[in-house]
Coordinates of C-alpha atoms in Angstrom, one line a residue:
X25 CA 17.7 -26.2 -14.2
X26 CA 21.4 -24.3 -14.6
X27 CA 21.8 -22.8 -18.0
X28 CA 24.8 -20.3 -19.5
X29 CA 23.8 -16.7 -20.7
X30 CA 24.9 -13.7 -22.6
X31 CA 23.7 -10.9 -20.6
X32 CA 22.9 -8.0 -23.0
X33 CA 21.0 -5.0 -21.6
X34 CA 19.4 -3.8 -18.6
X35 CA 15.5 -4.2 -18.0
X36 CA 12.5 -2.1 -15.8
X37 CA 12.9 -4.1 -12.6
X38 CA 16.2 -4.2 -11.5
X39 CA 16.7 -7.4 -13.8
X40 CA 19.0 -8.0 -16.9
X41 CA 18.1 -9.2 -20.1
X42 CA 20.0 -12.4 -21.3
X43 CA 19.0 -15.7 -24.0
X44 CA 19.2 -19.2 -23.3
X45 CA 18.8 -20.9 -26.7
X46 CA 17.1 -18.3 -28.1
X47 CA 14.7 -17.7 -24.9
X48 CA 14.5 -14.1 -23.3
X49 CA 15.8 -15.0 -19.5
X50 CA 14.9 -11.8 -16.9
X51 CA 18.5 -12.1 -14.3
X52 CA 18.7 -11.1 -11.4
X53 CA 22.1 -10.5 -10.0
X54 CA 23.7 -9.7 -13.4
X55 CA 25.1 -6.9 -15.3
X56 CA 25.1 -6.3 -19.1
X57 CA 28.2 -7.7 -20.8
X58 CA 28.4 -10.4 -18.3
X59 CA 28.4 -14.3 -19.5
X60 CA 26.8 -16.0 -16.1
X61 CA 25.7 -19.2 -15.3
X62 CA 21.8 -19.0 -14.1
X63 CA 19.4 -21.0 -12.2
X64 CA 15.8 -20.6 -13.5
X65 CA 13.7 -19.9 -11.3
X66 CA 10.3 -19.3 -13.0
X67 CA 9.3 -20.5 -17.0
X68 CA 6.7 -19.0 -19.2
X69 CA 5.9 -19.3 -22.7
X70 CA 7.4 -16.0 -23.8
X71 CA 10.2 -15.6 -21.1
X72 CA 11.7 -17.3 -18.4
X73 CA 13.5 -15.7 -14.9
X74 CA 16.3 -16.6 -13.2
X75 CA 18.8 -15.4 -10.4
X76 CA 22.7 -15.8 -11.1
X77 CA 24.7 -18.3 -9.8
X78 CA 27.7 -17.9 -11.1
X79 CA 29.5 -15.4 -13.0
X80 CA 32.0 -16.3 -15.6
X81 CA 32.8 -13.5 -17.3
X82 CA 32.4 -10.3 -15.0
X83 CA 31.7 -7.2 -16.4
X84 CA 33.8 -3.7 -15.2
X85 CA 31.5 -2.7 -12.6
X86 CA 31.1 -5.2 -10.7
X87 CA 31.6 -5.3 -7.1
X88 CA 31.1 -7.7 -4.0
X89 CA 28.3 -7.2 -2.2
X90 CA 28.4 -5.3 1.1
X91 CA 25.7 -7.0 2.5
X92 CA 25.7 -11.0 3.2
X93 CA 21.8 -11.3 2.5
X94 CA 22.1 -9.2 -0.6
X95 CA 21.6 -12.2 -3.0
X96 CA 18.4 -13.4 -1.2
X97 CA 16.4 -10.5 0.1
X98 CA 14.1 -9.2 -2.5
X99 CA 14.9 -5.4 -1.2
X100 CA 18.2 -4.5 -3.1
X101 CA 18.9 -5.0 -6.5
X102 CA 22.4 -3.7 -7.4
X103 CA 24.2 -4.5 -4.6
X104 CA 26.8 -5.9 -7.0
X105 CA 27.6 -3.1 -8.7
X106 CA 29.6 0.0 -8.1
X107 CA 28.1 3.7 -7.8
X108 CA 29.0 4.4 -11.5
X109 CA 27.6 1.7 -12.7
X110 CA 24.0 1.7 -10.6
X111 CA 23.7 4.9 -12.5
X112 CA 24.7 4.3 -15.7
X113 CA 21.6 1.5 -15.5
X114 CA 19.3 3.4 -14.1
X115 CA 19.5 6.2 -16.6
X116 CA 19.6 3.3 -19.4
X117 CA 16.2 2.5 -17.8
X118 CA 14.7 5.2 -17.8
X119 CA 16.1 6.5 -21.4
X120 CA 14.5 3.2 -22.4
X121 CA 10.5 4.0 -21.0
X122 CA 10.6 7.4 -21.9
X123 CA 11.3 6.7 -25.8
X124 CA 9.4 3.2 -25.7
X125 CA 6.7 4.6 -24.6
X126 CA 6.2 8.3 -24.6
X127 CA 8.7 8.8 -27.7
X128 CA 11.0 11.2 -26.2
X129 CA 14.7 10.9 -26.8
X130 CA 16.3 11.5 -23.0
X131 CA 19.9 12.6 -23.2
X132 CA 20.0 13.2 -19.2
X133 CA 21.7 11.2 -16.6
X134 CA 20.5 10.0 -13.1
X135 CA 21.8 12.1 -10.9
X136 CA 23.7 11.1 -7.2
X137 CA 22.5 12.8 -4.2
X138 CA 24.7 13.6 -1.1
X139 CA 24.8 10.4 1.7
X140 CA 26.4 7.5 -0.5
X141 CA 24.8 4.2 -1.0
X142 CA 24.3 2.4 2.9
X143 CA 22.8 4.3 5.4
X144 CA 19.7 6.7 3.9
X145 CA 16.5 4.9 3.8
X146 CA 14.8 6.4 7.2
X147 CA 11.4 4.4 6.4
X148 CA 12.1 0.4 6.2
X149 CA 9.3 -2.4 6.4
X150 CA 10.4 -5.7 7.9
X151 CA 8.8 -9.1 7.4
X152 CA 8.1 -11.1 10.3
X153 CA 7.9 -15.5 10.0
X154 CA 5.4 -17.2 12.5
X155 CA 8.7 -18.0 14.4
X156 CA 8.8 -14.3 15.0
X157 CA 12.3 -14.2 12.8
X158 CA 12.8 -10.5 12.0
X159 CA 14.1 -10.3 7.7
X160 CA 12.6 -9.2 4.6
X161 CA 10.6 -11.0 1.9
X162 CA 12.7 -12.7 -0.4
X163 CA 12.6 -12.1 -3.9
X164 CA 9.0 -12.6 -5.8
X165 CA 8.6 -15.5 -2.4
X166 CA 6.7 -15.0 1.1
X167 CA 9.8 -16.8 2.4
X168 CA 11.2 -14.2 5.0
X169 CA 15.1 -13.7 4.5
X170 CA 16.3 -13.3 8.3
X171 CA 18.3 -10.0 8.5
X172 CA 22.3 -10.9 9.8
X173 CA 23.6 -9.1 12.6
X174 CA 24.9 -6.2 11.1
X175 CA 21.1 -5.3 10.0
X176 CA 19.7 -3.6 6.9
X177 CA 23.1 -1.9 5.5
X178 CA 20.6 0.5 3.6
X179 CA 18.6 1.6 6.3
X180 CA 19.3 4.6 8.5
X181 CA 20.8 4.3 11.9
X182 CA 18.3 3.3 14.3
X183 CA 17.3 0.2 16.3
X184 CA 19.8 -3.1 16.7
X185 CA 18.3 -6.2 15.6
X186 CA 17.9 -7.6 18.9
X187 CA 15.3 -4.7 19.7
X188 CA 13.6 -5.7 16.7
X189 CA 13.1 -9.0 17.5
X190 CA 11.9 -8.0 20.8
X191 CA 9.2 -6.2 19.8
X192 CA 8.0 -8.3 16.7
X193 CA 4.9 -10.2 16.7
X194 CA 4.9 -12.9 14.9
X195 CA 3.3 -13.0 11.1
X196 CA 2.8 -9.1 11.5
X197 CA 4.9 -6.7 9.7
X198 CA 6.8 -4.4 11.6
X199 CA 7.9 -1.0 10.2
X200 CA 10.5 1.8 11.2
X201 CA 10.5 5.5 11.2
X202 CA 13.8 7.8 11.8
X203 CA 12.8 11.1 12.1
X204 CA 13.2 13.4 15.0
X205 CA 12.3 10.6 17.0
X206 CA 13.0 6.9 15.9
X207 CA 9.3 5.4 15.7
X208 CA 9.2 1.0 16.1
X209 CA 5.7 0.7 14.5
X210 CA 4.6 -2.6 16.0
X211 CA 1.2 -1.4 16.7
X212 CA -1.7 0.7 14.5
X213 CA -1.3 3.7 17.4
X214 CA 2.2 3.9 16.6
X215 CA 1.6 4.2 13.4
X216 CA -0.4 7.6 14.3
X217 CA 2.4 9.0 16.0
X218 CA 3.3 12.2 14.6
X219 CA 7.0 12.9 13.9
X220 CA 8.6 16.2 12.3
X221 CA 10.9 16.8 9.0
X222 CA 12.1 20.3 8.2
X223 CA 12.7 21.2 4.9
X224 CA 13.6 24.6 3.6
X225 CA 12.9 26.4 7.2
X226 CA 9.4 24.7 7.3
X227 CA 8.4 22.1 9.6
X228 CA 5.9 19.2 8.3
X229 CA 3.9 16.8 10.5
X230 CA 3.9 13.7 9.1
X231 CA 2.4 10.2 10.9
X232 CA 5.2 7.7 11.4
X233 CA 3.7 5.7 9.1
X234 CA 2.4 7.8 6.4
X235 CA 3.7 8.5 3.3
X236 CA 7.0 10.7 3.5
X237 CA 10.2 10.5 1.2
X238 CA 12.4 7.7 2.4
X239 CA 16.0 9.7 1.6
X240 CA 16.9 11.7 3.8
X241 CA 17.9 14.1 0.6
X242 CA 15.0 13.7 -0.7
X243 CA 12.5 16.2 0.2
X244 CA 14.8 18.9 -0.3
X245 CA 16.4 17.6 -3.8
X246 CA 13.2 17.0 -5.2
X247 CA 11.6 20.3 -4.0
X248 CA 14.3 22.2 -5.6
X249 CA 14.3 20.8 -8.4
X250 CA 10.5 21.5 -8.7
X251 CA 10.6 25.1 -7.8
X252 CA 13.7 25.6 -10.3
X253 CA 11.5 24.2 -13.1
X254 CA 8.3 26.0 -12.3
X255 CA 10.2 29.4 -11.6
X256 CA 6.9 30.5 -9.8
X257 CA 6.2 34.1 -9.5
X258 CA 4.8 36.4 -6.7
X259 CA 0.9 36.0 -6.8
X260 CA 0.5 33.1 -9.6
X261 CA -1.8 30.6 -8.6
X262 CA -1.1 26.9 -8.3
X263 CA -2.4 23.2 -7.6
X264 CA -0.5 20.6 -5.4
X265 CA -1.7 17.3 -6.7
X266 CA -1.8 14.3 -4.6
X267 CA 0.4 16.9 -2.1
X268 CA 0.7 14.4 0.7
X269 CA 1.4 16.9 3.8
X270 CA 2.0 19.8 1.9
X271 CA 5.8 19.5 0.9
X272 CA 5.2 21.3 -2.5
X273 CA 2.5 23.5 -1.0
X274 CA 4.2 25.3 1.8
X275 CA 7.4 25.7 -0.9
X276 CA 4.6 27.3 -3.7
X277 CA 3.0 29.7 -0.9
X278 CA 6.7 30.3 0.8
X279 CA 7.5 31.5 -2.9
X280 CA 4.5 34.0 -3.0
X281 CA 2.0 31.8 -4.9
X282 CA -1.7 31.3 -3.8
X283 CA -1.8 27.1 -3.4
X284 CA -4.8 24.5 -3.2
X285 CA -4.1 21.1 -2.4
X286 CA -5.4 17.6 -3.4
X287 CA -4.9 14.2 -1.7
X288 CA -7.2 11.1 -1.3
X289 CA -5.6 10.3 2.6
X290 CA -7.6 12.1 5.0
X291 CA -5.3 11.8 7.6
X292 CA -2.5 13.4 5.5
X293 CA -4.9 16.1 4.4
X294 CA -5.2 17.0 8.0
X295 CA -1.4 17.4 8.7
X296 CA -1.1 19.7 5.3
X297 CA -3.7 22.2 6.7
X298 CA -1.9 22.4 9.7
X299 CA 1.9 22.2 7.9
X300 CA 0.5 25.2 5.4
X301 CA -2.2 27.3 6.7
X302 CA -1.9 29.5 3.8
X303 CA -3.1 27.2 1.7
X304 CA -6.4 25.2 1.1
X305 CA -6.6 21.3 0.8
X306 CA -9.4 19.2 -0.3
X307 CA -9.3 15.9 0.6
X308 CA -10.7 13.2 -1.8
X309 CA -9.3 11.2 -5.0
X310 CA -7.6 13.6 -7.5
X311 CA -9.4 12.0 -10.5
X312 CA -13.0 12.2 -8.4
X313 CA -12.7 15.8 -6.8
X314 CA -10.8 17.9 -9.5
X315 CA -13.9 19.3 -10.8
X316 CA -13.9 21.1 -7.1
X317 CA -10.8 22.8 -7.8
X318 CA -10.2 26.4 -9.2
X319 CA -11.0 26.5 -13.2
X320 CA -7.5 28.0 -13.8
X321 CA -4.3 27.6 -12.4
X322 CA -0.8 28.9 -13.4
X323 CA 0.8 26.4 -12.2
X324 CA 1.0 22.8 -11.1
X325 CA 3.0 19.8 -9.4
X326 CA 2.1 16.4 -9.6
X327 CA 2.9 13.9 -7.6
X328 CA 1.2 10.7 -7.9
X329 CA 1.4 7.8 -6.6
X330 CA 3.3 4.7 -8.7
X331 CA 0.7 3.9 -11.1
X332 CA 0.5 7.6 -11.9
X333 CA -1.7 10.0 -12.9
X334 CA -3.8 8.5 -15.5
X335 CA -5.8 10.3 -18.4
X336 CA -8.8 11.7 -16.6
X337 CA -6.3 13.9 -14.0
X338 CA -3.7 14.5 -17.1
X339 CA -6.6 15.7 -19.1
X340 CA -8.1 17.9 -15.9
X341 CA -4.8 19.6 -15.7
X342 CA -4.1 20.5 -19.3
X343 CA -7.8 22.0 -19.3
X344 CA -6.7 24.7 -16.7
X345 CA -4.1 25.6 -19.2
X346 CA -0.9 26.4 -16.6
X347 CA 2.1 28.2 -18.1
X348 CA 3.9 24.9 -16.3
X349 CA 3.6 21.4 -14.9
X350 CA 6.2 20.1 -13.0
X351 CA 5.7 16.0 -12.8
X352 CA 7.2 14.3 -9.6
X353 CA 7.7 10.6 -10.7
X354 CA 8.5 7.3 -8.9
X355 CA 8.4 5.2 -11.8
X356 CA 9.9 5.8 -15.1
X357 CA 7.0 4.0 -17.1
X358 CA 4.3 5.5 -15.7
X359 CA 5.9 8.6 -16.1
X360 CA 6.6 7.9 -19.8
X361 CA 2.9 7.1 -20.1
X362 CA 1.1 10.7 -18.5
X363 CA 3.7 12.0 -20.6
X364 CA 2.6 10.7 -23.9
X365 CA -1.0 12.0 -22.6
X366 CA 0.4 15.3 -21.6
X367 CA 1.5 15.7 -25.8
X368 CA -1.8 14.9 -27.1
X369 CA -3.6 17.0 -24.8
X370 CA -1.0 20.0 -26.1
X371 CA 2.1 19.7 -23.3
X372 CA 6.0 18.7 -23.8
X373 CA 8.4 18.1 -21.4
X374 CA 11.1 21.0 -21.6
X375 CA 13.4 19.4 -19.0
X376 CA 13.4 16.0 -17.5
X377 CA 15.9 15.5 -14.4
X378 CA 16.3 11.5 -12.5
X379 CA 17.4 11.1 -9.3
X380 CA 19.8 8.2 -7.4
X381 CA 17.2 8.6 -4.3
X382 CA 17.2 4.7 -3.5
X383 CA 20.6 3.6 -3.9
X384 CA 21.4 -0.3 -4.6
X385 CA 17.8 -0.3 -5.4
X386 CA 16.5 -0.5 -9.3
X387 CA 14.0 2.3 -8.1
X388 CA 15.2 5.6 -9.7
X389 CA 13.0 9.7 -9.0
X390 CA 12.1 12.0 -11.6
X391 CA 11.2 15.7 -12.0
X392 CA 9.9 16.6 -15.5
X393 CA 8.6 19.9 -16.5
X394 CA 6.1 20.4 -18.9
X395 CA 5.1 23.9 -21.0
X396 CA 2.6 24.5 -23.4
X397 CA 3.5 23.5 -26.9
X398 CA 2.3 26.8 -28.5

């Protein structure tokens, strides 16, 4: 079924918010102010979705797309709109979850980082059919969209598609790395293969396919703006929660602080002993094992995965009473939610800061800092 809608705001998800006869439709491929014509794609009895067919009435922003798979493949979402505009929605986005949910007016504004939209993302995961056709997984479908000859216009230089397809195995997922080395993952020992990233004169270990920032901006943006929240000071002491390899860690103890570290992967809790002697890592589930870490802390960084941090570690953290908390966020609503906690338990956020750190995607990094509210 093809219906006309009045696209009216933009939603979490990379979708936009339109009525058909007085239904909420969820668009994808739209921008607010746009009349479109869209094909429904899924019904429910509060909302239906839909992807655009047609747009009648274009709004400002609106670009073609550079890439020819961009309305199929599930892994962009803004494509069709300029740099400008990407940002204008994400920061509507996320102005939207923080008061929605956590009360806070936000008057900031995503900020670009340096490398433009095509080209950054150094970590990609393609889908592989049973034909052994190399794409990616089509939006909310299985259905593999195969990738065209140019390849993934977001992803970082680094093998043609023929090599790709050489290597697959059918039905198994292949993933890249681009590092100091380029890393085809097509096998779990690949996987394991250690490769470097540097980042503010220190060198981190990090297996090809464990968890790194995919911008190549990114670990150094994000760091930044974490130490020029915190301000830390010569001798403070400080907690690096769910700290990955160490990233935070070795920039705490490189600015004179005395750092223990938390993360549930074992694997990653070995590279951040060897990326940071100085500091100490425990390896376990935040919310299980914070009991085992020091009583007191003046300072901490979370970084949690994309469901957050939840009560029990927000709670554990505000017990240890730092002079600040600087919150590393991959998703604006769970963010808005630890947030909310953070008040109750006696905590604000001074400064909030987004970051454009997955261009033509909906997905959208935040640094808030948090201080004590008396």
């Amino acid at each position: 079924m093809t219906v006309e809608v009045a696209l009216e705001r933009v939603a979490h998800g990379g979708v936009v918010v339109g009525r058909s006869e007085g239904k909420v439709v969820f668009v994808t491929g739209g921008l607010p102010g746009e009349r479109v014509r869209v094909e429904i794609t899924e019904t429910g009895a509060r909302f239906d979705r839909g992807r655009l067919v047609d747009v009648l009435d274009a709004a400002p922003g609106r670009v073609t797309p550079p890439c020819p798979i961009a309305g199929r493949c599930g892994g962009c979402d803004w494509q069709h709109a300029d740099q400008s505009t990407q940002l204008a929605l994400k920061t509507a986005v996320v102005a939207e979850q923080l008061s929605r949910l956590a009360g806070i007016e936000w008057d900031g504004q995503v900020e670009p980082v340096p490398g433009g939209l095509l080209g950054w993302r150094t970590r990609v995961r393609y889908a592989v059919d049973d034909d052994g056709t190399v794409g990616f997984r089509a939006r909310r479908s299985h259905d593999v969209v195969a990738l065209p000859e140019v390849g993934c216009l977001i992803a970082a230089p680094g093998p043609e598609v023929a090599e790709l397809t050489r290597v697959a195995r059918p039905g198994a997922d292949l993933e890249v790395t681009v590092a100091d080395v380029t890393v085809v993952i097509a096998t779990p020992a690949e996987a394991r293969r250690p490769v470097h990233q540097e980042v503010r004169g220190r060198t981190y270990a990090v297996d090809a396919g464990g968890f790194w920032q995919v911008h190549p901006a990114a670990a150094e943006v994000l760091t930044g703006a974490v130490l020029d929240g915190l301000a830390p000071r010569r001798g403070e002491s400080a907690l690096d929660l769910y700290c990955g390899v160490g990233l935070f860690a070795g920039a705490l103890v490189d600015a004179g602080c005395r750092v223990t570290g938390a993360e549930w992967g074992t694997r990653s809790v070995q590279h951040a002993r060897a990326n940071v002697p100085e500091a100490r890592f425990l390896s376990g589930a935040v919310e299980r094992i914070h009991r085992s870490l020091p009583a007191r802390a003046d300072l901490v960084v979370l970084d949690p995965p994309r469901k957050g941090a939840g009560s029990v570690v927000v709670g554990a953290v505000a017990d240890r009473r730092p002079r600040a908390v600087a919150y590393v966020a991959c998703d604006p609503a769970a963010l808005a939610r630890d947030l909310a906690t953070f008040r109750d338990r006696g905590y604000r956020a001074s400064s909030i800061r987004g970051f454009d750190l997955f261009p033509m995607t909906h997905h959208v990094e935040c640094v808030a800092i948090l201080h004590p509210l008396d």
